[in-house]
mmCIF file of C-alpha atoms in Angstrom:
data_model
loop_
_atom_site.group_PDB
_atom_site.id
_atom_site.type_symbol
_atom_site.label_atom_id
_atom_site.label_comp_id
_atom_site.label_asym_id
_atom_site.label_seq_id
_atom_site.Cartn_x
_atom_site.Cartn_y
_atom_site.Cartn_z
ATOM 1 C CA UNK A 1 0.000 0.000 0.000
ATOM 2 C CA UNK A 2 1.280 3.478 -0.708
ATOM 3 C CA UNK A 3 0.137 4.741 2.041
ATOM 4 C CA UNK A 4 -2.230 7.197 0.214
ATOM 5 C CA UNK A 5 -6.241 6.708 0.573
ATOM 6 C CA UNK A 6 -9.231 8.996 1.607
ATOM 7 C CA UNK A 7 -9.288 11.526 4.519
ATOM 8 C CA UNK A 8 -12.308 12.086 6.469
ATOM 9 C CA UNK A 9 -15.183 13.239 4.404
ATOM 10 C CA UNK A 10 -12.900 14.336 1.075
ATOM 11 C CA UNK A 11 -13.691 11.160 -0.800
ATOM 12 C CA UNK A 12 -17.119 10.286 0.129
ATOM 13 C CA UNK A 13 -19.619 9.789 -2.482
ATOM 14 C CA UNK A 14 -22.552 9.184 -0.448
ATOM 15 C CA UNK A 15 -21.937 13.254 0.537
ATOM 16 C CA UNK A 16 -23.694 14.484 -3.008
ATOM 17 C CA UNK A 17 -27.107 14.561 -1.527
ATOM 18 C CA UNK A 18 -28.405 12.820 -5.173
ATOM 19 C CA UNK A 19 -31.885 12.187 -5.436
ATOM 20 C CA UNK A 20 -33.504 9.431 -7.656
ATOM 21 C CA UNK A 21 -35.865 11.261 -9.023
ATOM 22 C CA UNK A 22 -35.254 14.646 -8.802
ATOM 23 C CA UNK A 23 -32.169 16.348 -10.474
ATOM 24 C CA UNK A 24 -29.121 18.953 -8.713
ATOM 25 C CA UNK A 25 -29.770 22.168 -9.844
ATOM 26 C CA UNK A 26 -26.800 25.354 -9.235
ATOM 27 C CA UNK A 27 -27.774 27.148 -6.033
ATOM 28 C CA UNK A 28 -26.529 30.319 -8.421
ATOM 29 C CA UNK A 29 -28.863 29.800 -11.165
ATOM 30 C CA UNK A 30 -31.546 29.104 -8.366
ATOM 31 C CA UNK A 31 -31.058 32.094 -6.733
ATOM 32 C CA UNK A 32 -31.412 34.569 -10.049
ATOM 33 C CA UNK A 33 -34.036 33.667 -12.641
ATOM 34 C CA UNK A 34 -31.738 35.534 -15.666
ATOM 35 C CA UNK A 35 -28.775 33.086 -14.675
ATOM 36 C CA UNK A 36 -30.722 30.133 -14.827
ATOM 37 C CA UNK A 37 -32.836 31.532 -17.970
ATOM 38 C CA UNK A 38 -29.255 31.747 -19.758
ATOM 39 C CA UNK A 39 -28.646 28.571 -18.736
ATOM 40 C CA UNK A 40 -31.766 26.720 -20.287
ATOM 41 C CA UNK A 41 -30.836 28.675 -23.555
ATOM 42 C CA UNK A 42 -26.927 27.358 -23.438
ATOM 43 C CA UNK A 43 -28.619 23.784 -22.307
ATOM 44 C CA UNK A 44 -31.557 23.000 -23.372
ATOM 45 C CA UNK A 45 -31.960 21.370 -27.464
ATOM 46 C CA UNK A 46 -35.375 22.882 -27.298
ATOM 47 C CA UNK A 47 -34.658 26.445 -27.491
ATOM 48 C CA UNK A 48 -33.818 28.969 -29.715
ATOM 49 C CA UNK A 49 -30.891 31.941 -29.157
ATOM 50 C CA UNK A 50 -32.517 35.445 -29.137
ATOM 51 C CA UNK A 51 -34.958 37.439 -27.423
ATOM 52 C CA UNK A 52 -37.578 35.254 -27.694
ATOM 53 C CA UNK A 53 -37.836 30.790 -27.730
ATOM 54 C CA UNK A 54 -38.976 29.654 -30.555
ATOM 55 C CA UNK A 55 -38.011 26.379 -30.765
ATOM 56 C CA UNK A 56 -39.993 25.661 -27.097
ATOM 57 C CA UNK A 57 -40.539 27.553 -23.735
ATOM 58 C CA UNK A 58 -38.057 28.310 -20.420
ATOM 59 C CA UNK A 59 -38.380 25.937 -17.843
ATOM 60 C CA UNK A 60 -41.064 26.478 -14.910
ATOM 61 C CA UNK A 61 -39.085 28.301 -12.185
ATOM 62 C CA UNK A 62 -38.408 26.376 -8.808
ATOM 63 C CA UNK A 63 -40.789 27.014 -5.924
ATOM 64 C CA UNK A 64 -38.999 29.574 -3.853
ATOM 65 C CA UNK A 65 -36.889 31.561 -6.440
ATOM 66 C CA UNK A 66 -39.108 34.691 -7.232
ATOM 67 C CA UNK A 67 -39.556 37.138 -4.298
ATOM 68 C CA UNK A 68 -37.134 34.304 -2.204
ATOM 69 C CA UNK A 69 -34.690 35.803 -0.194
ATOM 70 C CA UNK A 70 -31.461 33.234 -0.079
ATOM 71 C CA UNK A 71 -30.183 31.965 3.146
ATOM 72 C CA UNK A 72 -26.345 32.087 3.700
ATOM 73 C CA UNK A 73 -26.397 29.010 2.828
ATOM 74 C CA UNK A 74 -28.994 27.703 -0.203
ATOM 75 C CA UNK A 75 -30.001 24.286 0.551
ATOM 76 C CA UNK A 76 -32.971 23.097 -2.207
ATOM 77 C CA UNK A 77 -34.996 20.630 -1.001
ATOM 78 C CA UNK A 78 -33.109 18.117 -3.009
ATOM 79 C CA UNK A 79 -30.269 18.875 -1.597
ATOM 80 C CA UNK A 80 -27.110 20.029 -3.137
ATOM 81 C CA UNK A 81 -23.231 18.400 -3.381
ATOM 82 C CA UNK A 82 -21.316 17.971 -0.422
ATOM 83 C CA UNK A 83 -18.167 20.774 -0.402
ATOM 84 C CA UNK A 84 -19.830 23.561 -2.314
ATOM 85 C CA UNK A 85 -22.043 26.651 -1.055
ATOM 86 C CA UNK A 86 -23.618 29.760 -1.848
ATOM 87 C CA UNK A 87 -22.579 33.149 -1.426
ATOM 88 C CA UNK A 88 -22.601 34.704 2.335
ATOM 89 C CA UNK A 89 -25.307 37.289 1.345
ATOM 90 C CA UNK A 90 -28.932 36.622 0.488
ATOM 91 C CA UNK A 91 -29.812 37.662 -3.293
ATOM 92 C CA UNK A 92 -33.367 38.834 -4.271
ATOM 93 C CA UNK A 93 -34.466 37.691 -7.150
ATOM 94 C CA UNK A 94 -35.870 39.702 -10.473
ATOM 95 C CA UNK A 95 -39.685 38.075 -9.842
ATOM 96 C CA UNK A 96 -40.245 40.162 -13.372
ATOM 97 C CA UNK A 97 -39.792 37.706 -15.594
ATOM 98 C CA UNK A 98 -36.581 35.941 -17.190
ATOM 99 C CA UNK A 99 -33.950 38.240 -18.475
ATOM 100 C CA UNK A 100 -32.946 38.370 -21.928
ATOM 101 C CA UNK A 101 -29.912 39.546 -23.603
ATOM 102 C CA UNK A 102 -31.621 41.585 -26.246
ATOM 103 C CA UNK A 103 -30.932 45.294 -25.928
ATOM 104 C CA UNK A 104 -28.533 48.182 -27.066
ATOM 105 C CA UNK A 105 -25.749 47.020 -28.803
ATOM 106 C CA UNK A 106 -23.232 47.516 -26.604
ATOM 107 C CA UNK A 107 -19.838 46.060 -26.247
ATOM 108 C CA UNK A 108 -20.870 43.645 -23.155
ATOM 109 C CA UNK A 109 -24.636 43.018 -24.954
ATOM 110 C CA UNK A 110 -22.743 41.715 -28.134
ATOM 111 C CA UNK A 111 -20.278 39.487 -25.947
ATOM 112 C CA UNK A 112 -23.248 37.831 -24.299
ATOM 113 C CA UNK A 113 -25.024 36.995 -27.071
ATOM 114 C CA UNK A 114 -21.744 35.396 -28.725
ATOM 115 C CA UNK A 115 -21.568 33.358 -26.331
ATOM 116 C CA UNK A 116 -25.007 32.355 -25.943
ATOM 117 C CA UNK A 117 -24.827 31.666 -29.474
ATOM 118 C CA UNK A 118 -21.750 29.466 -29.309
ATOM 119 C CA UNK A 119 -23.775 27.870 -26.194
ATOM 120 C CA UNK A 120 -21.699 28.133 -23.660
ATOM 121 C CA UNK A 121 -22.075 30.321 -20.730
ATOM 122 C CA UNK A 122 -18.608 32.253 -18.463
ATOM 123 C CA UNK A 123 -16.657 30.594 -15.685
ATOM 124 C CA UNK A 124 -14.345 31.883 -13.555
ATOM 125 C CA UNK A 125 -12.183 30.044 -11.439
ATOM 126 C CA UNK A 126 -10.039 30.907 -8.623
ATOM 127 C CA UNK A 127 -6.230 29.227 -8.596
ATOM 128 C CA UNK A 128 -5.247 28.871 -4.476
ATOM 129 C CA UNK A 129 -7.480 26.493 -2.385
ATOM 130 C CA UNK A 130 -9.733 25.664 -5.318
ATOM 131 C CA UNK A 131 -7.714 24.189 -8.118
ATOM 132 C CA UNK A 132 -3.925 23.817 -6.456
ATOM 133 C CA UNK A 133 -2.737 24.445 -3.505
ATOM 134 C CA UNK A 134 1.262 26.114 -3.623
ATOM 135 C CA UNK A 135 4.119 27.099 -1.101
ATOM 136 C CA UNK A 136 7.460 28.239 -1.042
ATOM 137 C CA UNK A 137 10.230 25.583 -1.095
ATOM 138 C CA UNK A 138 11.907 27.277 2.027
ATOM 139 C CA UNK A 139 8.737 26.006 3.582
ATOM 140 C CA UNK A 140 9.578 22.296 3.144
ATOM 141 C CA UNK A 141 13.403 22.433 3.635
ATOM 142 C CA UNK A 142 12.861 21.438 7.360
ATOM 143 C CA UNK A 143 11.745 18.164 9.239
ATOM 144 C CA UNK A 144 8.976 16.903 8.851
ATOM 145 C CA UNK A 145 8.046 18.376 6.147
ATOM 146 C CA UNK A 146 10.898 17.903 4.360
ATOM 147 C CA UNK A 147 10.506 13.890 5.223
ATOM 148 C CA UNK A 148 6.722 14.016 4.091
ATOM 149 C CA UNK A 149 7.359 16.168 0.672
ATOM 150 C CA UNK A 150 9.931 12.607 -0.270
ATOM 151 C CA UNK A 151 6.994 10.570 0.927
ATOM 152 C CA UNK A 152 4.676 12.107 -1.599
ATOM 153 C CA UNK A 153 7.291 12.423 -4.571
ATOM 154 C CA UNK A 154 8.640 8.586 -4.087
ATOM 155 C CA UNK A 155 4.597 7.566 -4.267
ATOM 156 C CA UNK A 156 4.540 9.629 -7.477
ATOM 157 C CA UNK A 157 7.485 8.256 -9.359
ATOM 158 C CA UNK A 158 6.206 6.246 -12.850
ATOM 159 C CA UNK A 159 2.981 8.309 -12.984
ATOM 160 C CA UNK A 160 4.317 10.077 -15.811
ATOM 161 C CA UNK A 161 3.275 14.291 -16.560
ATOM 162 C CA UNK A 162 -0.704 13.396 -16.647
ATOM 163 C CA UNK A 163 -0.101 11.511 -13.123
ATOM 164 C CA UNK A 164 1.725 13.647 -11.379
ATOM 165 C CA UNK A 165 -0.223 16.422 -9.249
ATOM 166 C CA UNK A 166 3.156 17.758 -7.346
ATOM 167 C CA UNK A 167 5.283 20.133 -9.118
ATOM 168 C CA UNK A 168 8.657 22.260 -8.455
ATOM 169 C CA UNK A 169 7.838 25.156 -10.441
ATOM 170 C CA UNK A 170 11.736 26.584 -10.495
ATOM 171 C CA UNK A 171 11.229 29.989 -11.669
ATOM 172 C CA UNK A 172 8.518 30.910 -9.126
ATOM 173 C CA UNK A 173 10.957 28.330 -6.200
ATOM 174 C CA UNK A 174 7.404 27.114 -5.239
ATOM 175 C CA UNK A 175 5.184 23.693 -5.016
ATOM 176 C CA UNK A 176 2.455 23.093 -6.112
ATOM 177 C CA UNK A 177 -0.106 20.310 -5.377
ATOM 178 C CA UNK A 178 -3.302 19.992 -7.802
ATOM 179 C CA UNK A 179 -5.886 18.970 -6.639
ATOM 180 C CA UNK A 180 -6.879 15.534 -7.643
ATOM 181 C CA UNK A 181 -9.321 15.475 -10.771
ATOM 182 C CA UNK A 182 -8.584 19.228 -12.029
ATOM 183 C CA UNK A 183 -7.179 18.464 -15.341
ATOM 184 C CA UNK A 184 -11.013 16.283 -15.868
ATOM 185 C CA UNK A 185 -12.592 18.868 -14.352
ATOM 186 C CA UNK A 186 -10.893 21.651 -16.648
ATOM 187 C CA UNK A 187 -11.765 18.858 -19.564
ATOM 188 C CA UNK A 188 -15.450 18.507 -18.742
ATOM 189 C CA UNK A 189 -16.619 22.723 -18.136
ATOM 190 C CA UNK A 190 -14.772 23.333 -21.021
ATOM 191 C CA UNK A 191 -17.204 21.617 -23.082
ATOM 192 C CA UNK A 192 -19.980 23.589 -21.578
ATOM 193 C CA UNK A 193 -18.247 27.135 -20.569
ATOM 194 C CA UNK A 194 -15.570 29.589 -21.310
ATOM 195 C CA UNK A 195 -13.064 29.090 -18.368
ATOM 196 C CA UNK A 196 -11.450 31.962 -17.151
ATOM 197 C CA UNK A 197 -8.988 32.426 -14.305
ATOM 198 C CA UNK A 198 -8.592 35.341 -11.574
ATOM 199 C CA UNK A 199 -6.294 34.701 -9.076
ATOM 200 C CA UNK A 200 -4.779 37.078 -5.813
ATOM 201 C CA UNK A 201 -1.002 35.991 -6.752
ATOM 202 C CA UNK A 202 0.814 37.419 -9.595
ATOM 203 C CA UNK A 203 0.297 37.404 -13.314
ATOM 204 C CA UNK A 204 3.916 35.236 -13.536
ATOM 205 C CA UNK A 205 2.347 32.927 -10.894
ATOM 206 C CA UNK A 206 -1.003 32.596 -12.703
ATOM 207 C CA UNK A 207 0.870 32.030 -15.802
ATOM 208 C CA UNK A 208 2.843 29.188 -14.257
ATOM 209 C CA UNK A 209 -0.097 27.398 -12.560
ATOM 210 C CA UNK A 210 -2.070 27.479 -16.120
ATOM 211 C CA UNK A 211 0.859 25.930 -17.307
ATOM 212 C CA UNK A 212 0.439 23.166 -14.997
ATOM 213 C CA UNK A 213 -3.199 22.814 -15.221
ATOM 214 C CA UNK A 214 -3.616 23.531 -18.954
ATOM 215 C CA UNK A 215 -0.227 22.814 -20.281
ATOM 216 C CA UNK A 216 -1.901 22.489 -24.210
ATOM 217 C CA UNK A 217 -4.108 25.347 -23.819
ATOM 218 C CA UNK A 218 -7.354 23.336 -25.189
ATOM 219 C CA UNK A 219 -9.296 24.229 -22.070
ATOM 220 C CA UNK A 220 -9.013 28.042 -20.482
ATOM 221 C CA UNK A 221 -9.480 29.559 -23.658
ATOM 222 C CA UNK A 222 -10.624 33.399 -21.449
ATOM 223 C CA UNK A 223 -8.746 35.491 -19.614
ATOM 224 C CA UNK A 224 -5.819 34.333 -17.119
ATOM 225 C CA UNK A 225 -5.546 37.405 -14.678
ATOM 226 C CA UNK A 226 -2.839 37.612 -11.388
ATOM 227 C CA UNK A 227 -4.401 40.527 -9.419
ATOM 228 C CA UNK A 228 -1.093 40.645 -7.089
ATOM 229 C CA UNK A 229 2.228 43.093 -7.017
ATOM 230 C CA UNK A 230 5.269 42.331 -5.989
ATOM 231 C CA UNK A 231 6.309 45.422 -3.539
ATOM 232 C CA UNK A 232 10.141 47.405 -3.422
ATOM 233 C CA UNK A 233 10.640 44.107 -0.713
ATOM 234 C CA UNK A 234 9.892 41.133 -2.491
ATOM 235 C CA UNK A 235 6.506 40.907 -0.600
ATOM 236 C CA UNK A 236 3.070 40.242 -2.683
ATOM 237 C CA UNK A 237 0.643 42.522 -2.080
ATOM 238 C CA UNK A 238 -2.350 41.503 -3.178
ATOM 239 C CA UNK A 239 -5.918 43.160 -4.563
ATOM 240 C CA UNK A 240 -8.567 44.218 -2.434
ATOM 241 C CA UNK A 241 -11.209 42.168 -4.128
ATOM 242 C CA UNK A 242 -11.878 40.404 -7.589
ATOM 243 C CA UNK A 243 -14.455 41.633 -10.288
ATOM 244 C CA UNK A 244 -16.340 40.778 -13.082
ATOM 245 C CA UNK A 245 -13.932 43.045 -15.349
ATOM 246 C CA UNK A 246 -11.850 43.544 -18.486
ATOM 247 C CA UNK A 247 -13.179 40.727 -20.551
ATOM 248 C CA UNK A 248 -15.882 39.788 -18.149
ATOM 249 C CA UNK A 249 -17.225 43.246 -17.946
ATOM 250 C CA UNK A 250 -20.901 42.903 -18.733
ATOM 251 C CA UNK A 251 -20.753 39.325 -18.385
ATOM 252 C CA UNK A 252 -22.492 39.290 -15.050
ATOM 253 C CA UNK A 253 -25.880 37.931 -16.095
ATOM 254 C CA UNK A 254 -24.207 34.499 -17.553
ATOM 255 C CA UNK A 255 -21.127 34.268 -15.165
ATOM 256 C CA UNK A 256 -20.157 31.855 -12.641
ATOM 257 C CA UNK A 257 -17.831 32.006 -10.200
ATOM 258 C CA UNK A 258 -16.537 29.271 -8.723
ATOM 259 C CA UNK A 259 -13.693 30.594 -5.410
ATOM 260 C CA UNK A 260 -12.717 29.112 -1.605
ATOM 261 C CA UNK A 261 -12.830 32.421 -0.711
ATOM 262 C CA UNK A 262 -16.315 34.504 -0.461
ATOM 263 C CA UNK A 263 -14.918 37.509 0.606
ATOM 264 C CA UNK A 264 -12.954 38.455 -2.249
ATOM 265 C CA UNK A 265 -16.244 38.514 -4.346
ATOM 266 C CA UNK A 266 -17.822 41.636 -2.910
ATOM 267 C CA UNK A 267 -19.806 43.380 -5.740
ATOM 268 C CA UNK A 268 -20.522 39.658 -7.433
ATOM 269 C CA UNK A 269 -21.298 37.259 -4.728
ATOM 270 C CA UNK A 270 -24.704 36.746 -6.293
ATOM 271 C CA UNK A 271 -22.367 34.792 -9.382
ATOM 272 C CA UNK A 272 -20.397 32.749 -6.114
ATOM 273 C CA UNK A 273 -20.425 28.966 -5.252
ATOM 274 C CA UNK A 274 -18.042 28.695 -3.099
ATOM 275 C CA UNK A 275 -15.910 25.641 -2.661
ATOM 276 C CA UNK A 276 -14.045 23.434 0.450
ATOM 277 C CA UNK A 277 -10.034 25.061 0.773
ATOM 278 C CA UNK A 278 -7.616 22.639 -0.440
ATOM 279 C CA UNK A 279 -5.452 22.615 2.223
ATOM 280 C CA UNK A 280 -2.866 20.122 1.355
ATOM 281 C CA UNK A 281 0.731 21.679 2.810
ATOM 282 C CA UNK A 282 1.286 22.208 6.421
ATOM 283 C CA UNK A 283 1.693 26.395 5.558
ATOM 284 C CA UNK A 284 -2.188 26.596 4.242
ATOM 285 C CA UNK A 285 -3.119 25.624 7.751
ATOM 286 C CA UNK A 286 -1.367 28.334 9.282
ATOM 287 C CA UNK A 287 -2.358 31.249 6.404
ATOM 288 C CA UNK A 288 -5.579 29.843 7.470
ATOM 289 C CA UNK A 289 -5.264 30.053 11.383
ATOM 290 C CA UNK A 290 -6.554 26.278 11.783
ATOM 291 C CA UNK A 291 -3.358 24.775 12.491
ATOM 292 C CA UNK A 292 -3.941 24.251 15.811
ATOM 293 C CA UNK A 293 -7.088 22.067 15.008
ATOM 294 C CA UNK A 294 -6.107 19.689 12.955
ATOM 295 C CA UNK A 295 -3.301 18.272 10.203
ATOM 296 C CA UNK A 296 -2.909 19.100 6.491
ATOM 297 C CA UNK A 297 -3.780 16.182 4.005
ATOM 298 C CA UNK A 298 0.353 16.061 3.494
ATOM 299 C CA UNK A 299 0.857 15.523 7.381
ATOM 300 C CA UNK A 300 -2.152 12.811 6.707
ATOM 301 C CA UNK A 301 -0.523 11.288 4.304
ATOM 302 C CA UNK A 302 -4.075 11.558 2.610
ATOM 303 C CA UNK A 303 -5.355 13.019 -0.594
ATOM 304 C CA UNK A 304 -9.245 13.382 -1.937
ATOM 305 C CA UNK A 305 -9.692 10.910 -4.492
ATOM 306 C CA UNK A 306 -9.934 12.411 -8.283
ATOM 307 C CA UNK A 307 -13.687 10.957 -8.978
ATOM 308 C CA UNK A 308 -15.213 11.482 -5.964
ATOM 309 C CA UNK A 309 -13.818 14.871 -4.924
ATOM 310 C CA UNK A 310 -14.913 18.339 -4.354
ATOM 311 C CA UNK A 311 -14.153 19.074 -7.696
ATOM 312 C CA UNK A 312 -16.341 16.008 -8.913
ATOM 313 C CA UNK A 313 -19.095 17.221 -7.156
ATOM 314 C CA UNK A 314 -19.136 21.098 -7.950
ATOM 315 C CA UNK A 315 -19.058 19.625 -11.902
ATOM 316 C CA UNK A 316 -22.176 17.954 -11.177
ATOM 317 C CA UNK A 317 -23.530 21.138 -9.609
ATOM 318 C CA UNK A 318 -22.537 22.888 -13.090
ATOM 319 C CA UNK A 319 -23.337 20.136 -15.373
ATOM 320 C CA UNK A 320 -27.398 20.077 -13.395
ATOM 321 C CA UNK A 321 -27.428 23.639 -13.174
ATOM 322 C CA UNK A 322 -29.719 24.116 -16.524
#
């Protein structure tokens, strides 16, 4: 045995809060009506792109959504996957009617409707705690992490490049740990978004880690955006919060965000589901201040298993969300 297998609640299935007869749908695109409308266009074989359907009609909205105020945490009655959550905010919903994307022709009007019309709809993903988790190599020069960084890189000898998932990124003197199932993951929202990235590190760091995740460039085809500046001391000082901007600008009504970290989403946490941290070196603990209760999934010798891990389960809150 390698000594690798499932920590406590990473890698369990039975978590996903399925129903037999009643499907997942996106707490995002439940809370707001002109998400979820967007979505049935992208979606749905029955419906026509434009201001009107006429090819079929939108879905019947969900008890609840119009005029429902959302609770920090949306919970349909179905249930939703274990490891992802809404937004901390409540969001009222347009109880108008579904939003369209006919209107002026402006610059973020026509860039909605070209995507709508190539079917897809916008997602953003963050880069620390929700794809990868990285630290600097000073960090692991000492026992025990030292000891427990071998452990993992003699377990990962004659995986080959599309096994491996821990990387010495020399230029940046970082590693980086993806998390299990990202390259799939990055595979399978491809086919139904445009993947952007917006990350608090650099724009050399979020260059690197796109590298790493997207090494052909066949799957984040959007924007790749480090919000972060180095300062005269070699420090990083990051943004004070992420937006919907440059190429997203306008994009809000058929934009998902998918982030650890709520905060950072002030003006858009509406677009927010927010995912578990992946906290897999001993230094993410302490950024974190949890440390003290409990071990990283190095220290564990653990690691979530690709198919059945966070990342598995917020697909199958995008892939339902329509």
């Amino acid at each position: 045995s390698s000594g690798l297998g499932e920590s406590s609640g990473l890698g369990e299935s039975s978590g996903l809060g399925e129903s037999d007869d009643e499907p997942i749908v996106s707490p995002v695109l439940s809370a707001r009506p002109s998400l979820q409308e967007a979505a049935h266009r992208v979606f749905s074989d029955d419906v026509g792109i434009g201001g009107s359907d006429t090819k079929g009609t939108a879905p019947p909205r969900e008890a609840g959504v119009t005029r429902a105020r959302a609770s920090r945490r949306i919970a349909p009655r179905w249930g939703e996957p274990r490891g992802v959550q809404r937004g901390p905010r409540g969001v009222w919903a347009d109880a108008t009617g579904p939003a369209t994307v006919t209107g002026p022709a402006t610059r973020a009007s026509r860039a909605v409707l070209k995507l709508l019309e190539r079917r897809k709809l916008a997602l953003v993903l963050d880069l620390d705690h929700t794809l990868l988790n990285s630290c600097m190599s000073t960090e692991m020069d000492e026992e025990p992490e030292a000891s427990l960084l071998k452990f993992r890189l003699d377990h990962e000898k004659g995986l080959g490049p599309e096994g491996r998932t821990l990387h010495f990124v020399e230029r940046l003197q970082i590693w980086t740990k993806l998390r299990p199932g990202v390259k799939k993951f990055l595979r399978q929202v491809a086919s139904m978004f445009e993947v952007h990235v917006i990350t608090m590190g650099t724009q050399s760091y979020a260059d690197e880690m796109r590298q790493l995740i997207d090494p052909g460039r066949q799957h984040i085809k959007g924007s790749v955006i480090g919000l972060g500046q180095m300062d005269e001391f070699g420090e990083l000082q990051p943004a004070d919060k992420k937006r919907l901007d440059g190429e997203l600008s306008g994009l809000d009504s058929i934009a998902v965000v998918l982030d650890d970290h709520v905060g950072v989403w002030p003006d858009h946490e509406e677009n927010l589901i927010e995912i578990d941290r992946y906290l897999y070196f001993p230094s993410a603990l302490k950024q974190f201040g949890v440390w003290r209760h409990g071990a990283s999934l190095l220290e564990k010798k653990v690691d979530e298993i690709a198919d059945r891990s966070t990342l598995a389960a917020a697909f199958e809150v995008l892939r339902r969300g329509g």
